[in-house]
Amino acid sequence: MSIRVLLRDHPHRALALVTSTHALIFRHLSPGSEGHQISTSLNPSRNVSTTSFQSLPASVHATGSPTPSGAPRCMVEFLERDSADLNEFRSLSGLGPSGVHGTLGLMTAGNDVFLCVVNSAAKVAQVRDRETVLRIGSVEFYCLNSSDYDHVLHDEINPYPMDDVGDDGFEHRSGRGSGEPPLEHPCLALKKLLSSGTFYYSADFDLTSRVQDRPTDFATIDIESLDAGFLWNSHMIKPLVEFRSRLPLREKNALDASKLLTSAIRGFVSTINVPPSSSPARSARTGLPSTLTLISRLSCRRAGTRFNARGIDDDGNVANYVQTETVFATPNGICFSYVQTRGSVPLFWEQSSGLLPNQQKIQITRSTEATQPAFDKHFEELESDYGAVHIVNLLSNDKPGEYELTQRYRYHVQHSSVNQKSGQKVSVEHQMLKQTDYDFHAETRGPQGYEAASGIRYFIQDSADAFAYYLAEEVEEEPKTNEKADQMDIRRPIVILQQEGVFRVNCLDCLDRTNLVETIISQMAIETFLAHRGERASNDFWNRHGTLWADNGDALSRIYAGTGALKSSFTRSGKMSLAGALADVRKSATRVYINNFADKGRQNTIDMLLGRLMGQAPVSLFDPLNDYVHTELSKRAGEYSSSKSIYIWVGTFNLNGRGRGVSEDLSPWLCPPVDATQEQPEIVAVGFQEIVELSPQQIMSTDPSRRQAWESAVKRTLNEDARKRGAEEYVILRGGQLVGASLSIFVKASQLQFIKNVEGSLKKTGMSGMAGNKGAVAIRMDYANTTICFVTAHLAAGFANYEERNRDFRTINDGLRFQRNRSINDHDAIIWLGDFNYRIGLGYEKVRKLIEVGDLDSLYQNDQLNLQMVAGLSFPYYSEARITFNPTYKYDLGTDQYDSSEKQRIPAWTDRILRKGDSLRQINYHAAPLRFSDHRPVYATFNCTVSIVNEAKKEQISRDLYSARRGSVGNALANGDFADSDDDDLIEYESIQPGLPPASSDRHKWWLDNGMPARSNVMPPSKDHIPNPNRPSNPFSPSSEPDWIKVEKPPGGLPRTASWQPDDNADVPPPQPPRNLPLRRLPPPNNPQSSGAMPSLPGRSPSVSSMASDHASILSRQTSRKPAPPIPKKPKNLSSPGDEPTSPTASVLSDSTLPPPGTSLSQSIPAPPPPRRANAGTPRQQQRERAQEEQVAPRLPPRRRTDEDLLGMSGDEQIGGWRPLQPR
């Protein structure tokens, strides 16, 4: 698809990438008055170069502006070409008649933003059908915000020489004319790097992932799932990937189909056609050639040149790390793939460049204790990605530096966490991480020369057999879809085998010796593949294979060292000639020059490409239309989502290595008597254990032929039953095998339209993860919008080994990974099936008697799996249906009699099916009466509720939102002519909840409204509701607590201490006090001028203290309050004659009634009176009581006054010039 680059100069500069159907338009936004200050820590990479933009040449800052502290901001818009206004755009010259091939992304240099496009590319490989790889020939950088560089790059007519690149990695040239200052493009060195012929891309498939890790059902590339470790333009393409993730599905698919976004790797890719006469796959001749492809992916994690990037970093990344994949594909759909890796010795070491070849001194820079954590990170990642790892170390024992590296290497392998995960001692042969030291120079020093290197086969043959290889075959099926016997043709690739380990090869530079040994390993893998098919390759085929690997070595050597690989003539032809030896001498001399005088500039250019220069920030993109639609669409998910129920049948069977069961009738197990609605489930998952006899020779390798025979038997049984019922037939979706354990998924043909992203994964647990006699096979899928995962497992055997079985479960559950690092627990519905080997903790006779009387509950109470699940030690959060069948192990073959041999193994439920997920509901759980094994097969049926998205309705809502947003935004788009504003991305956005303020921007802040603090108008539902104190303080954290709680008012009105406020919307009188409590008046305060006695009240004569106590008791019953703090005494030197008491308590006491010094106030106040009585007594009695009170009540002494001069003044001068302090 042709892509054109268009430019608009006025009223605002904009660039557009236009295809025949769509347009992608960019426009730079100048910072607002407040700026868009984004932290300079935007670069997530930890391998940051010490070079910064401030230290780069002036050409980088040609605009004269200071280096920005934040990320530049651009607007992007993707729309249909008919909707785009391209009238004011013009085509850029110098692009050729065919246009460009896509964009690598956006790059910043100083204050400028550049769009990088691929100008020319050439096809170099055809991996499989419709999988094309192109090599980038040249690129162009177009500035989004300045026209200064529009014609600079077009003047280049040389083939990008590196003569003018300085030590800083940038071009230094003189001016164009006399007196003119030099005008240099800040991306010229980047253009030369990207146009060097070492970068590749594919618009058809994910080139960053090996064949085994790529889903087979992707029609286009999902750029969000690319492996960032091999994606060299990840820094440039990241803003566009984030923009794509916010697009609606229709626009996202259109953007992928337009092939505008390009993902580039660095390394080597090439395909050689193998004619039918030389092709080793002779079983199905079609007259078409086969293809042999080699793909080397150079990691960008610790990228650099030879002496600038050595060893490991703290994140576990090593220099010159390359993943090389050999792919052999035939016209009839057979695909073989084998992967191996190379990388620098994973220690902290350096080597300075020098003018004498092979004399550069090696220096180890960290101790063993400081190195081990990074070493473990590196190999833990390898073990997670590939499985077991076999190190092939080719360093020399004669050179002191290399010998020291070997010794340290071996020490760290012995102390590696990869070999210590299980906590058990295992033999060297069964370790997950093994090391073979092979002194390449010493072994090839004899008369045989480099031919003697093939002797390494003896040391690595066992691992090569255990690692196996990836194999897929295309199958063509014609299942019947209805009662009328209509058929549909389905042709799909089916995975037969998966690679289960990897070789990691290294020498000092990981170039010459490494490439030759990797050629031998690749040949060993192909020979194993052909041997399984009973075929052999011709000499012509091996010559083509050697040519590919020689070209691969030259390409990788040029990237890292600057010249082609040494020993390439031997790799190419199998013989070392005199011309080849002379060529090696010339290459060595050239390397010395390049490493000493050119590598520093190349290193800085690489760091700039990867975004590792200090102060370098990625571009910030926003789309006013689709960003809003994406946000609003997620809020309305309920409008276009629904659910439906599907039925799943799951079965597990330990075959005990018996192959004769293939011809048996499997219908009692696969087609059991169940409810009519469950007779034809949509998905059938079948797990086998011990599908082959687990002999010492078998446990290290996988033979797929036995699994394929059982899959055919299962499919035949299912479809025979379907034809009897006039129902739809089944097709095999995917299968997987780990030595004796296998898992196969069958689905109805009509359900394929709902299933996508089918992936498989393996995990070994036998012999600490090295052997495949124990372990798991897992297959996951997306059924509509629900993720489902099936896991079949064969755990450790032995009656008392339940702790080892628990460890096996944790190893599988935590270590098994799918693509995007997705684990088993990252699914909506999970089903485990298999021979878990948990036993019943009772004696043989006891178990037999309980089985005879049918007391299964007592057996289950002593079941190890049940006890471990209850204790939370195994399968946490999983559920198992009630077991209603007898133990399934161990029977005498062909009978229903439990083990009658001398061992008399205790019967047990070793074969189980467990589930986890709210969408799963188990219906059946039974065993089937198949007797050709010592186990009985078990099956279960499930009802699974899956989420279905109505794409048509979702698309309609998306279009409505898009139209409404476009009408509100107007010309505030990349294709419009609006003025810059910081608030354009907030148009039409609503608050997250009614009553809350809207979102904020750099100019509008929600917490300030017109310069005043904002006020929320959130109101409670009623007067009786208050905020819930049990909710978390963070309002956005999930919580089951309601926002408001209702507080019931006490009956009988409000208490005296409660305040009452009338409701504005209702005419309600204030509440009245209870009738049973008469209204009373408190006594007046004591007169300070009186003699201290309280005046009598009519009708009663309680004392002041009695009334005060009575009032206090009433208040104490109504409310609980703290007592008032005591009144502090004023110091004597601050007292004045005019001081008056201000507190209510003090105002009752006169100066003459204060207690003498040393006497407490509580001693002077009379005791509280008894409670009031209904009859206060006769007047005589009242008079007598008053007389007693007058006699008992003490008089307060007079207040002592002072005329002391506080400020050294007297008389009127004492307060002259002073004024009372007034409160604000």
PDB file of N, CA, C and O in Angstrom, residues 1120-1144:
ATOM      1  N   SER A1120     -22.737  13.637  77.578  1.00  0.00           N
ATOM      2  CA  SER A1120     -21.471  13.361  78.255  1.00  0.00           C
ATOM      3  C   SER A1120     -20.456  14.349  77.760  1.00  0.00           C
ATOM      4  O   SER A1120     -20.132  14.368  76.575  1.00  0.00           O
ATOM      5  N   ARG A1121     -19.990  15.200  78.648  1.00  0.00           N
ATOM      6  CA  ARG A1121     -19.020  16.224  78.263  1.00  0.00           C
ATOM      7  C   ARG A1121     -17.847  16.195  79.214  1.00  0.00           C
ATOM      8  O   ARG A1121     -17.954  15.748  80.351  1.00  0.00           O
ATOM      9  N   LYS A1122     -16.715  16.694  78.685  1.00  0.00           N
ATOM     10  CA  LYS A1122     -15.554  16.874  79.548  1.00  0.00           C
ATOM     11  C   LYS A1122     -15.789  18.054  80.476  1.00  0.00           C
ATOM     12  O   LYS A1122     -16.438  19.032  80.098  1.00  0.00           O
ATOM     13  N   PRO A1123     -15.265  18.024  81.675  1.00  0.00           N
ATOM     14  CA  PRO A1123     -15.400  19.205  82.560  1.00  0.00           C
ATOM     15  C   PRO A1123     -14.577  20.362  82.032  1.00  0.00           C
ATOM     16  O   PRO A1123     -13.595  20.181  81.322  1.00  0.00           O
ATOM     17  N   ALA A1124     -15.023  21.566  82.349  1.00  0.00           N
ATOM     18  CA  ALA A1124     -14.314  22.758  81.904  1.00  0.00           C
ATOM     19  C   ALA A1124     -12.941  22.818  82.543  1.00  0.00           C
ATOM     20  O   ALA A1124     -12.751  22.399  83.687  1.00  0.00           O
ATOM     21  N   PRO A1125     -11.963  23.298  81.825  1.00  0.00           N
ATOM     22  CA  PRO A1125     -10.619  23.392  82.424  1.00  0.00           C
ATOM     23  C   PRO A1125     -10.602  24.412  83.543  1.00  0.00           C
ATOM     24  O   PRO A1125     -11.373  25.368  83.539  1.00  0.00           O
ATOM     25  N   PRO A1126      -9.711  24.246  84.491  1.00  0.00           N
ATOM     26  CA  PRO A1126      -9.650  25.215  85.611  1.00  0.00           C
ATOM     27  C   PRO A1126      -9.175  26.572  85.122  1.00  0.00           C
ATOM     28  O   PRO A1126      -8.449  26.687  84.142  1.00  0.00           O
ATOM     29  N   ILE A1127      -9.618  27.624  85.847  1.00  0.00           N
ATOM     30  CA  ILE A1127      -9.241  28.987  85.486  1.00  0.00           C
ATOM     31  C   ILE A1127      -7.837  29.258  86.020  1.00  0.00           C
ATOM     32  O   ILE A1127      -7.578  29.111  87.217  1.00  0.00           O
ATOM     33  N   PRO A1128      -6.906  29.600  85.141  1.00  0.00           N
ATOM     34  CA  PRO A1128      -5.541  29.845  85.642  1.00  0.00           C
ATOM     35  C   PRO A1128      -5.491  31.117  86.475  1.00  0.00           C
ATOM     36  O   PRO A1128      -6.216  32.074  86.222  1.00  0.00           O
ATOM     37  N   LYS A1129      -4.621  31.090  87.461  1.00  0.00           N
ATOM     38  CA  LYS A1129      -4.426  32.278  88.297  1.00  0.00           C
ATOM     39  C   LYS A1129      -3.493  33.246  87.634  1.00  0.00           C
ATOM     40  O   LYS A1129      -2.482  32.860  87.060  1.00  0.00           O
ATOM     41  N   LYS A1130      -3.853  34.516  87.705  1.00  0.00           N
ATOM     42  CA  LYS A1130      -2.996  35.537  87.119  1.00  0.00           C
ATOM     43  C   LYS A1130      -1.834  35.805  88.069  1.00  0.00           C
ATOM     44  O   LYS A1130      -2.033  35.936  89.276  1.00  0.00           O
ATOM     45  N   PRO A1131      -0.618  35.866  87.544  1.00  0.00           N
ATOM     46  CA  PRO A1131       0.528  36.194  88.416  1.00  0.00           C
ATOM     47  C   PRO A1131       0.324  37.538  89.101  1.00  0.00           C
ATOM     48  O   PRO A1131      -0.317  38.446  88.573  1.00  0.00           O
ATOM     49  N   LYS A1132       0.920  37.617  90.274  1.00  0.00           N
ATOM     50  CA  LYS A1132       0.712  38.822  91.073  1.00  0.00           C
ATOM     51  C   LYS A1132       1.262  40.056  90.392  1.00  0.00           C
ATOM     52  O   LYS A1132       0.672  41.132  90.463  1.00  0.00           O
ATOM     53  N   ASN A1133       2.383  39.893  89.690  1.00  0.00           N
ATOM     54  CA  ASN A1133       2.988  41.083  89.099  1.00  0.00           C
ATOM     55  C   ASN A1133       2.236  41.555  87.859  1.00  0.00           C
ATOM     56  O   ASN A1133       2.571  42.582  87.294  1.00  0.00           O
ATOM     57  N   LEU A1134       1.223  40.759  87.383  1.00  0.00           N
ATOM     58  CA  LEU A1134       0.420  41.196  86.238  1.00  0.00           C
ATOM     59  C   LEU A1134      -0.971  41.621  86.652  1.00  0.00           C
ATOM     60  O   LEU A1134      -1.805  41.916  85.806  1.00  0.00           O
ATOM     61  N   SER A1135      -1.279  41.609  87.956  1.00  0.00           N
ATOM     62  CA  SER A1135      -2.611  42.007  88.422  1.00  0.00           C
ATOM     63  C   SER A1135      -2.706  43.523  88.448  1.00  0.00           C
ATOM     64  O   SER A1135      -1.702  44.235  88.583  1.00  0.00           O
ATOM     65  N   SER A1136      -3.931  44.015  88.348  1.00  0.00           N
ATOM     66  CA  SER A1136      -4.175  45.458  88.378  1.00  0.00           C
ATOM     67  C   SER A1136      -5.438  45.707  89.165  1.00  0.00           C
ATOM     68  O   SER A1136      -6.295  44.840  89.305  1.00  0.00           O
ATOM     69  N   PRO A1137      -5.583  46.915  89.671  1.00  0.00           N
ATOM     70  CA  PRO A1137      -6.794  47.195  90.475  1.00  0.00           C
ATOM     71  C   PRO A1137      -8.059  47.074  89.663  1.00  0.00           C
ATOM     72  O   PRO A1137      -9.118  46.792  90.208  1.00  0.00           O
ATOM     73  N   GLY A1138      -8.002  47.252  88.394  1.00  0.00           N
ATOM     74  CA  GLY A1138      -9.229  47.232  87.593  1.00  0.00           C
ATOM     75  C   GLY A1138      -9.595  45.885  87.061  1.00  0.00           C
ATOM     76  O   GLY A1138     -10.530  45.790  86.280  1.00  0.00           O
ATOM     77  N   ASP A1139      -8.861  44.857  87.433  1.00  0.00           N
ATOM     78  CA  ASP A1139      -9.161  43.530  86.891  1.00  0.00           C
ATOM     79  C   ASP A1139     -10.501  43.058  87.408  1.00  0.00           C
ATOM     80  O   ASP A1139     -10.822  43.186  88.592  1.00  0.00           O
ATOM     81  N   GLU A1140     -11.304  42.499  86.523  1.00  0.00           N
ATOM     82  CA  GLU A1140     -12.582  41.913  86.878  1.00  0.00           C
ATOM     83  C   GLU A1140     -12.624  40.494  86.345  1.00  0.00           C
ATOM     84  O   GLU A1140     -12.095  40.226  85.275  1.00  0.00           O
ATOM     85  N   PRO A1141     -13.274  39.591  87.076  1.00  0.00           N
ATOM     86  CA  PRO A1141     -13.414  38.219  86.558  1.00  0.00           C
ATOM     87  C   PRO A1141     -14.305  38.206  85.325  1.00  0.00           C
ATOM     88  O   PRO A1141     -15.277  38.941  85.254  1.00  0.00           O
ATOM     89  N   THR A1142     -13.896  37.373  84.364  1.00  0.00           N
ATOM     90  CA  THR A1142     -14.632  37.329  83.095  1.00  0.00           C
ATOM     91  C   THR A1142     -15.375  36.029  82.900  1.00  0.00           C
ATOM     92  O   THR A1142     -16.279  35.964  82.094  1.00  0.00           O
ATOM     93  N   SER A1143     -15.009  34.979  83.609  1.00  0.00           N
ATOM     94  CA  SER A1143     -15.702  33.722  83.373  1.00  0.00           C
ATOM     95  C   SER A1143     -16.998  33.701  84.131  1.00  0.00           C
ATOM     96  O   SER A1143     -17.145  34.361  85.150  1.00  0.00           O
ATOM     97  N   PRO A1144     -17.978  32.957  83.650  1.00  0.00           N
ATOM     98  CA  PRO A1144     -19.261  32.887  84.368  1.00  0.00           C
ATOM     99  C   PRO A1144     -19.109  32.359  85.772  1.00  0.00           C
ATOM    100  O   PRO A1144     -19.807  32.770  86.678  1.00  0.00           O
TER     101      PRO A1144
END
